[in-house]
Amino acid sequence: MNIADILIDHAFCEQKAATKCITLIVKYPDCDFLVDTLSPVVTEEWGHFQAVLKEMKKRDIQLTHKRKDEYVTQLDKCKRGDGTRYDQLMEDCLVFALIEARSAERFKLLSEHISDQTLSKFYHELMIAEALHYRNFIEIAEQYNPKEKVRRRWEELLVQEAEIMKNLEVREDRFH
């Protein structure tokens, strides 16, 4: 396990998470529940980015150029492009929820298997936060769409994600 690669990739994931939340707020400024829910998440995700940078500096690791995230690219292709504005919001939220849920799973694994105790504790704390963010996105989708519709679409995305995972290269230096 290359800690430098993991931390660098993690920094970019936190950057993208904050950016995605801001994008949703800009795209749906009239959706009060979304704005109220995601505003603190933006701050938290950016705080995670800063915390990862701090861990990198402790280890003399330099942030590099960002890389393409094939997992996220493939998930984005699963989003439906038709329907109402709220259908599109649901698509965005469910893809983001899936990314956050998988991040929480990966943080759990890292916290359990990383030998550096500081990073183990760090990733355990982040696991809890990412699990909450997953719920935030589900709740936003359900706020603007019928719950049963959201659940059905969630199940469809899980099937699509399983297919994506079968075809992705397994790498130790990436979160997704």
PDB file of C-alpha atoms in Angstrom:
ATOM      1  CA  MET A   1       0.000   0.000   0.000  1.00  0.00           C
ATOM      2  CA  ASN A   2       1.517   3.298  -1.108  1.00  0.00           C
ATOM      3  CA  ILE A   3       0.383   5.919   1.410  1.00  0.00           C
ATOM      4  CA  ALA A   4       1.530   8.819  -0.791  1.00  0.00           C
ATOM      5  CA  ASP A   5      -0.637   7.697  -3.713  1.00  0.00           C
ATOM      6  CA  ILE A   6      -3.608   7.098  -1.433  1.00  0.00           C
ATOM      7  CA  LEU A   7      -3.340  10.502   0.232  1.00  0.00           C
ATOM      8  CA  ILE A   8      -2.903  12.325  -3.084  1.00  0.00           C
ATOM      9  CA  ASP A   9      -5.918  10.560  -4.567  1.00  0.00           C
ATOM     10  CA  HIS A  10      -7.908  11.210  -1.410  1.00  0.00           C
ATOM     11  CA  ALA A  11      -7.126  14.934  -1.575  1.00  0.00           C
ATOM     12  CA  PHE A  12      -8.554  15.124  -5.081  1.00  0.00           C
ATOM     13  CA  CYS A  13     -11.643  13.148  -4.045  1.00  0.00           C
ATOM     14  CA  GLU A  14     -12.359  15.647  -1.253  1.00  0.00           C
ATOM     15  CA  GLN A  15     -11.811  18.538  -3.657  1.00  0.00           C
ATOM     16  CA  LYS A  16     -14.272  17.031  -6.119  1.00  0.00           C
ATOM     17  CA  ALA A  17     -16.814  16.322  -3.375  1.00  0.00           C
ATOM     18  CA  ALA A  18     -16.850  19.969  -2.284  1.00  0.00           C
ATOM     19  CA  THR A  19     -17.074  21.098  -5.906  1.00  0.00           C
ATOM     20  CA  LYS A  20     -19.983  18.745  -6.673  1.00  0.00           C
ATOM     21  CA  CYS A  21     -21.928  20.108  -3.696  1.00  0.00           C
ATOM     22  CA  ILE A  22     -21.311  23.684  -4.820  1.00  0.00           C
ATOM     23  CA  THR A  23     -22.415  22.761  -8.341  1.00  0.00           C
ATOM     24  CA  LEU A  24     -25.712  21.388  -7.023  1.00  0.00           C
ATOM     25  CA  ILE A  25     -26.308  24.529  -4.948  1.00  0.00           C
ATOM     26  CA  VAL A  26     -25.644  26.706  -8.009  1.00  0.00           C
ATOM     27  CA  LYS A  27     -27.839  24.520 -10.232  1.00  0.00           C
ATOM     28  CA  TYR A  28     -30.755  24.332  -7.749  1.00  0.00           C
ATOM     29  CA  PRO A  29     -30.641  27.572  -5.706  1.00  0.00           C
ATOM     30  CA  ASP A  30     -34.422  27.529  -5.268  1.00  0.00           C
ATOM     31  CA  CYS A  31     -34.355  24.126  -3.537  1.00  0.00           C
ATOM     32  CA  ASP A  32     -34.104  25.297   0.060  1.00  0.00           C
ATOM     33  CA  PHE A  33     -33.705  21.827   1.566  1.00  0.00           C
ATOM     34  CA  LEU A  34     -30.820  21.083  -0.804  1.00  0.00           C
ATOM     35  CA  VAL A  35     -29.092  24.411  -0.111  1.00  0.00           C
ATOM     36  CA  ASP A  36     -29.554  24.064   3.659  1.00  0.00           C
ATOM     37  CA  THR A  37     -28.315  20.459   3.631  1.00  0.00           C
ATOM     38  CA  LEU A  38     -25.333  20.877   1.317  1.00  0.00           C
ATOM     39  CA  SER A  39     -23.961  24.217   2.531  1.00  0.00           C
ATOM     40  CA  PRO A  40     -22.406  22.664   5.643  1.00  0.00           C
ATOM     41  CA  VAL A  41     -21.294  19.628   3.608  1.00  0.00           C
ATOM     42  CA  VAL A  42     -19.265  21.947   1.338  1.00  0.00           C
ATOM     43  CA  THR A  43     -17.483  23.312   4.400  1.00  0.00           C
ATOM     44  CA  GLU A  44     -16.934  19.832   5.795  1.00  0.00           C
ATOM     45  CA  GLU A  45     -15.601  18.388   2.527  1.00  0.00           C
ATOM     46  CA  TRP A  46     -13.222  21.326   2.118  1.00  0.00           C
ATOM     47  CA  GLY A  47     -12.129  20.769   5.713  1.00  0.00           C
ATOM     48  CA  HIS A  48     -11.415  17.146   4.814  1.00  0.00           C
ATOM     49  CA  PHE A  49      -9.321  18.348   1.874  1.00  0.00           C
ATOM     50  CA  GLN A  50      -7.327  20.591   4.210  1.00  0.00           C
ATOM     51  CA  ALA A  51      -6.926  17.744   6.713  1.00  0.00           C
ATOM     52  CA  VAL A  52      -5.591  15.448   3.984  1.00  0.00           C
ATOM     53  CA  LEU A  53      -3.142  18.164   2.906  1.00  0.00           C
ATOM     54  CA  LYS A  54      -1.977  18.430   6.524  1.00  0.00           C
ATOM     55  CA  GLU A  55      -1.374  14.666   6.670  1.00  0.00           C
ATOM     56  CA  MET A  56       0.514  14.891   3.378  1.00  0.00           C
ATOM     57  CA  LYS A  57       2.737  17.714   4.639  1.00  0.00           C
ATOM     58  CA  LYS A  58       3.574  15.712   7.785  1.00  0.00           C
ATOM     59  CA  ARG A  59       4.891  13.013   5.461  1.00  0.00           C
ATOM     60  CA  ASP A  60       6.533  15.412   2.971  1.00  0.00           C
ATOM     61  CA  ILE A  61       4.125  14.369   0.206  1.00  0.00           C
ATOM     62  CA  GLN A  62       3.488  16.869  -2.587  1.00  0.00           C
ATOM     63  CA  LEU A  63       0.081  17.296  -4.207  1.00  0.00           C
ATOM     64  CA  THR A  64       0.378  16.432  -7.902  1.00  0.00           C
ATOM     65  CA  HIS A  65      -1.833  16.935 -10.926  1.00  0.00           C
ATOM     66  CA  LYS A  66      -5.304  15.495 -10.634  1.00  0.00           C
ATOM     67  CA  ARG A  67      -6.114  12.271 -12.387  1.00  0.00           C
ATOM     68  CA  LYS A  68      -9.154  11.034 -14.239  1.00  0.00           C
ATOM     69  CA  ASP A  69     -11.493   9.009 -12.043  1.00  0.00           C
ATOM     70  CA  GLU A  70     -12.736   6.188 -14.259  1.00  0.00           C
ATOM     71  CA  TYR A  71     -15.212   4.952 -11.612  1.00  0.00           C
ATOM     72  CA  VAL A  72     -16.927   8.354 -11.405  1.00  0.00           C
ATOM     73  CA  THR A  73     -16.761   8.800 -15.186  1.00  0.00           C
ATOM     74  CA  GLN A  74     -18.552   5.483 -15.693  1.00  0.00           C
ATOM     75  CA  LEU A  75     -21.138   6.233 -12.983  1.00  0.00           C
ATOM     76  CA  ASP A  76     -21.891   9.592 -14.594  1.00  0.00           C
ATOM     77  CA  LYS A  77     -22.696   7.754 -17.829  1.00  0.00           C
ATOM     78  CA  CYS A  78     -25.424   5.872 -15.941  1.00  0.00           C
ATOM     79  CA  LYS A  79     -27.329   9.070 -15.228  1.00  0.00           C
ATOM     80  CA  ARG A  80     -30.508   9.445 -17.228  1.00  0.00           C
ATOM     81  CA  GLY A  81     -30.635  12.589 -19.313  1.00  0.00           C
ATOM     82  CA  ASP A  82     -34.390  12.849 -19.632  1.00  0.00           C
ATOM     83  CA  GLY A  83     -37.231  13.707 -17.315  1.00  0.00           C
ATOM     84  CA  THR A  84     -38.021  16.689 -15.163  1.00  0.00           C
ATOM     85  CA  ARG A  85     -35.628  18.988 -13.382  1.00  0.00           C
ATOM     86  CA  TYR A  86     -36.258  17.012 -10.189  1.00  0.00           C
ATOM     87  CA  ASP A  87     -35.562  13.761 -12.040  1.00  0.00           C
ATOM     88  CA  GLN A  88     -32.163  15.197 -12.958  1.00  0.00           C
ATOM     89  CA  LEU A  89     -31.609  16.248  -9.359  1.00  0.00           C
ATOM     90  CA  MET A  90     -32.393  12.694  -8.263  1.00  0.00           C
ATOM     91  CA  GLU A  91     -29.879  11.305 -10.773  1.00  0.00           C
ATOM     92  CA  ASP A  92     -27.149  13.634  -9.515  1.00  0.00           C
ATOM     93  CA  CYS A  93     -27.922  12.957  -5.860  1.00  0.00           C
ATOM     94  CA  LEU A  94     -28.024   9.185  -6.236  1.00  0.00           C
ATOM     95  CA  VAL A  95     -24.701   9.065  -8.082  1.00  0.00           C
ATOM     96  CA  PHE A  96     -23.150  11.309  -5.424  1.00  0.00           C
ATOM     97  CA  ALA A  97     -24.696   9.141  -2.685  1.00  0.00           C
ATOM     98  CA  LEU A  98     -23.136   6.061  -4.236  1.00  0.00           C
ATOM     99  CA  ILE A  99     -19.718   7.715  -4.393  1.00  0.00           C
ATOM    100  CA  GLU A 100     -19.984   8.810  -0.747  1.00  0.00           C
ATOM    101  CA  ALA A 101     -21.131   5.343   0.360  1.00  0.00           C
ATOM    102  CA  ARG A 102     -18.194   3.683  -1.395  1.00  0.00           C
ATOM    103  CA  SER A 103     -15.811   6.238   0.093  1.00  0.00           C
ATOM    104  CA  ALA A 104     -17.110   5.379   3.557  1.00  0.00           C
ATOM    105  CA  GLU A 105     -16.506   1.685   2.854  1.00  0.00           C
ATOM    106  CA  ARG A 106     -12.967   2.349   1.678  1.00  0.00           C
ATOM    107  CA  PHE A 107     -12.232   4.568   4.678  1.00  0.00           C
ATOM    108  CA  LYS A 108     -13.433   1.774   6.954  1.00  0.00           C
ATOM    109  CA  LEU A 109     -11.080  -0.688   5.285  1.00  0.00           C
ATOM    110  CA  LEU A 110      -8.190   1.753   5.474  1.00  0.00           C
ATOM    111  CA  SER A 111      -8.851   2.481   9.146  1.00  0.00           C
ATOM    112  CA  GLU A 112      -8.783  -1.241   9.900  1.00  0.00           C
ATOM    113  CA  HIS A 113      -5.744  -2.199   7.836  1.00  0.00           C
ATOM    114  CA  ILE A 114      -3.383   0.766   7.770  1.00  0.00           C
ATOM    115  CA  SER A 115      -0.411   0.419  10.132  1.00  0.00           C
ATOM    116  CA  ASP A 116      -0.056   4.163  10.799  1.00  0.00           C
ATOM    117  CA  GLN A 117      -2.241   4.715  13.880  1.00  0.00           C
ATOM    118  CA  THR A 118      -2.718   8.422  13.182  1.00  0.00           C
ATOM    119  CA  LEU A 119      -4.061   7.659   9.716  1.00  0.00           C
ATOM    120  CA  SER A 120      -6.120   4.775  11.071  1.00  0.00           C
ATOM    121  CA  LYS A 121      -7.952   7.132  13.429  1.00  0.00           C
ATOM    122  CA  PHE A 122      -8.176   9.786  10.703  1.00  0.00           C
ATOM    123  CA  TYR A 123      -9.858   7.392   8.273  1.00  0.00           C
ATOM    124  CA  HIS A 124     -12.208   6.057  10.929  1.00  0.00           C
ATOM    125  CA  GLU A 125     -13.470   9.593  11.593  1.00  0.00           C
ATOM    126  CA  LEU A 126     -13.841  10.285   7.872  1.00  0.00           C
ATOM    127  CA  MET A 127     -15.778   7.041   7.422  1.00  0.00           C
ATOM    128  CA  ILE A 128     -18.466   8.374   9.765  1.00  0.00           C
ATOM    129  CA  ALA A 129     -18.667  11.705   7.925  1.00  0.00           C
ATOM    130  CA  GLU A 130     -18.898  10.099   4.479  1.00  0.00           C
ATOM    131  CA  ALA A 131     -21.676   7.778   5.643  1.00  0.00           C
ATOM    132  CA  LEU A 132     -23.629  10.840   6.782  1.00  0.00           C
ATOM    133  CA  HIS A 133     -23.054  12.522   3.422  1.00  0.00           C
ATOM    134  CA  TYR A 134     -24.413   9.447   1.670  1.00  0.00           C
ATOM    135  CA  ARG A 135     -27.620   9.848   3.697  1.00  0.00           C
ATOM    136  CA  ASN A 136     -27.737  13.589   2.917  1.00  0.00           C
ATOM    137  CA  PHE A 137     -27.863  12.906  -0.812  1.00  0.00           C
ATOM    138  CA  ILE A 138     -30.538  10.224  -0.452  1.00  0.00           C
ATOM    139  CA  GLU A 139     -32.642  12.576   1.679  1.00  0.00           C
ATOM    140  CA  ILE A 140     -32.316  15.373  -0.878  1.00  0.00           C
ATOM    141  CA  ALA A 141     -33.423  13.033  -3.673  1.00  0.00           C
ATOM    142  CA  GLU A 142     -36.407  11.948  -1.554  1.00  0.00           C
ATOM    143  CA  GLN A 143     -37.314  15.528  -0.678  1.00  0.00           C
ATOM    144  CA  TYR A 144     -37.964  16.348  -4.333  1.00  0.00           C
ATOM    145  CA  ASN A 145     -39.125  12.955  -5.651  1.00  0.00           C
ATOM    146  CA  PRO A 146     -41.399  10.155  -4.403  1.00  0.00           C
ATOM    147  CA  LYS A 147     -39.465   7.841  -2.069  1.00  0.00           C
ATOM    148  CA  GLU A 148     -40.448   4.719  -3.987  1.00  0.00           C
ATOM    149  CA  LYS A 149     -39.171   6.234  -7.226  1.00  0.00           C
ATOM    150  CA  VAL A 150     -35.871   7.094  -5.528  1.00  0.00           C
ATOM    151  CA  ARG A 151     -35.558   3.562  -4.086  1.00  0.00           C
ATOM    152  CA  ARG A 152     -36.263   1.958  -7.451  1.00  0.00           C
ATOM    153  CA  ARG A 153     -33.672   4.124  -9.185  1.00  0.00           C
ATOM    154  CA  TRP A 154     -31.171   3.460  -6.396  1.00  0.00           C
ATOM    155  CA  GLU A 155     -31.536  -0.296  -6.944  1.00  0.00           C
ATOM    156  CA  GLU A 156     -31.027   0.167 -10.693  1.00  0.00           C
ATOM    157  CA  LEU A 157     -27.868   2.189 -10.109  1.00  0.00           C
ATOM    158  CA  LEU A 158     -26.498  -0.477  -7.763  1.00  0.00           C
ATOM    159  CA  VAL A 159     -26.870  -3.059 -10.547  1.00  0.00           C
ATOM    160  CA  GLN A 160     -25.180  -0.726 -13.029  1.00  0.00           C
ATOM    161  CA  GLU A 161     -22.386  -0.002 -10.570  1.00  0.00           C
ATOM    162  CA  ALA A 162     -21.755  -3.738 -10.090  1.00  0.00           C
ATOM    163  CA  GLU A 163     -21.202  -4.027 -13.846  1.00  0.00           C
ATOM    164  CA  ILE A 164     -18.835  -1.058 -13.780  1.00  0.00           C
ATOM    165  CA  MET A 165     -16.841  -2.620 -10.949  1.00  0.00           C
ATOM    166  CA  LYS A 166     -16.423  -5.873 -12.873  1.00  0.00           C
ATOM    167  CA  ASN A 167     -14.677  -4.008 -15.669  1.00  0.00           C
ATOM    168  CA  LEU A 168     -12.480  -1.589 -13.722  1.00  0.00           C
ATOM    169  CA  GLU A 169      -8.830  -2.282 -13.121  1.00  0.00           C
ATOM    170  CA  VAL A 170      -8.120  -3.013  -9.452  1.00  0.00           C
ATOM    171  CA  ARG A 171      -5.620  -0.464  -8.155  1.00  0.00           C
ATOM    172  CA  GLU A 172      -4.236   0.166  -4.689  1.00  0.00           C
ATOM    173  CA  ASP A 173      -3.575   3.856  -5.309  1.00  0.00           C
ATOM    174  CA  ARG A 174      -7.163   4.977  -5.854  1.00  0.00           C
ATOM    175  CA  PHE A 175     -10.239   5.452  -3.717  1.00  0.00           C
ATOM    176  CA  HIS A 176     -12.595   4.911  -6.628  1.00  0.00           C
TER     177      HIS A 176
END
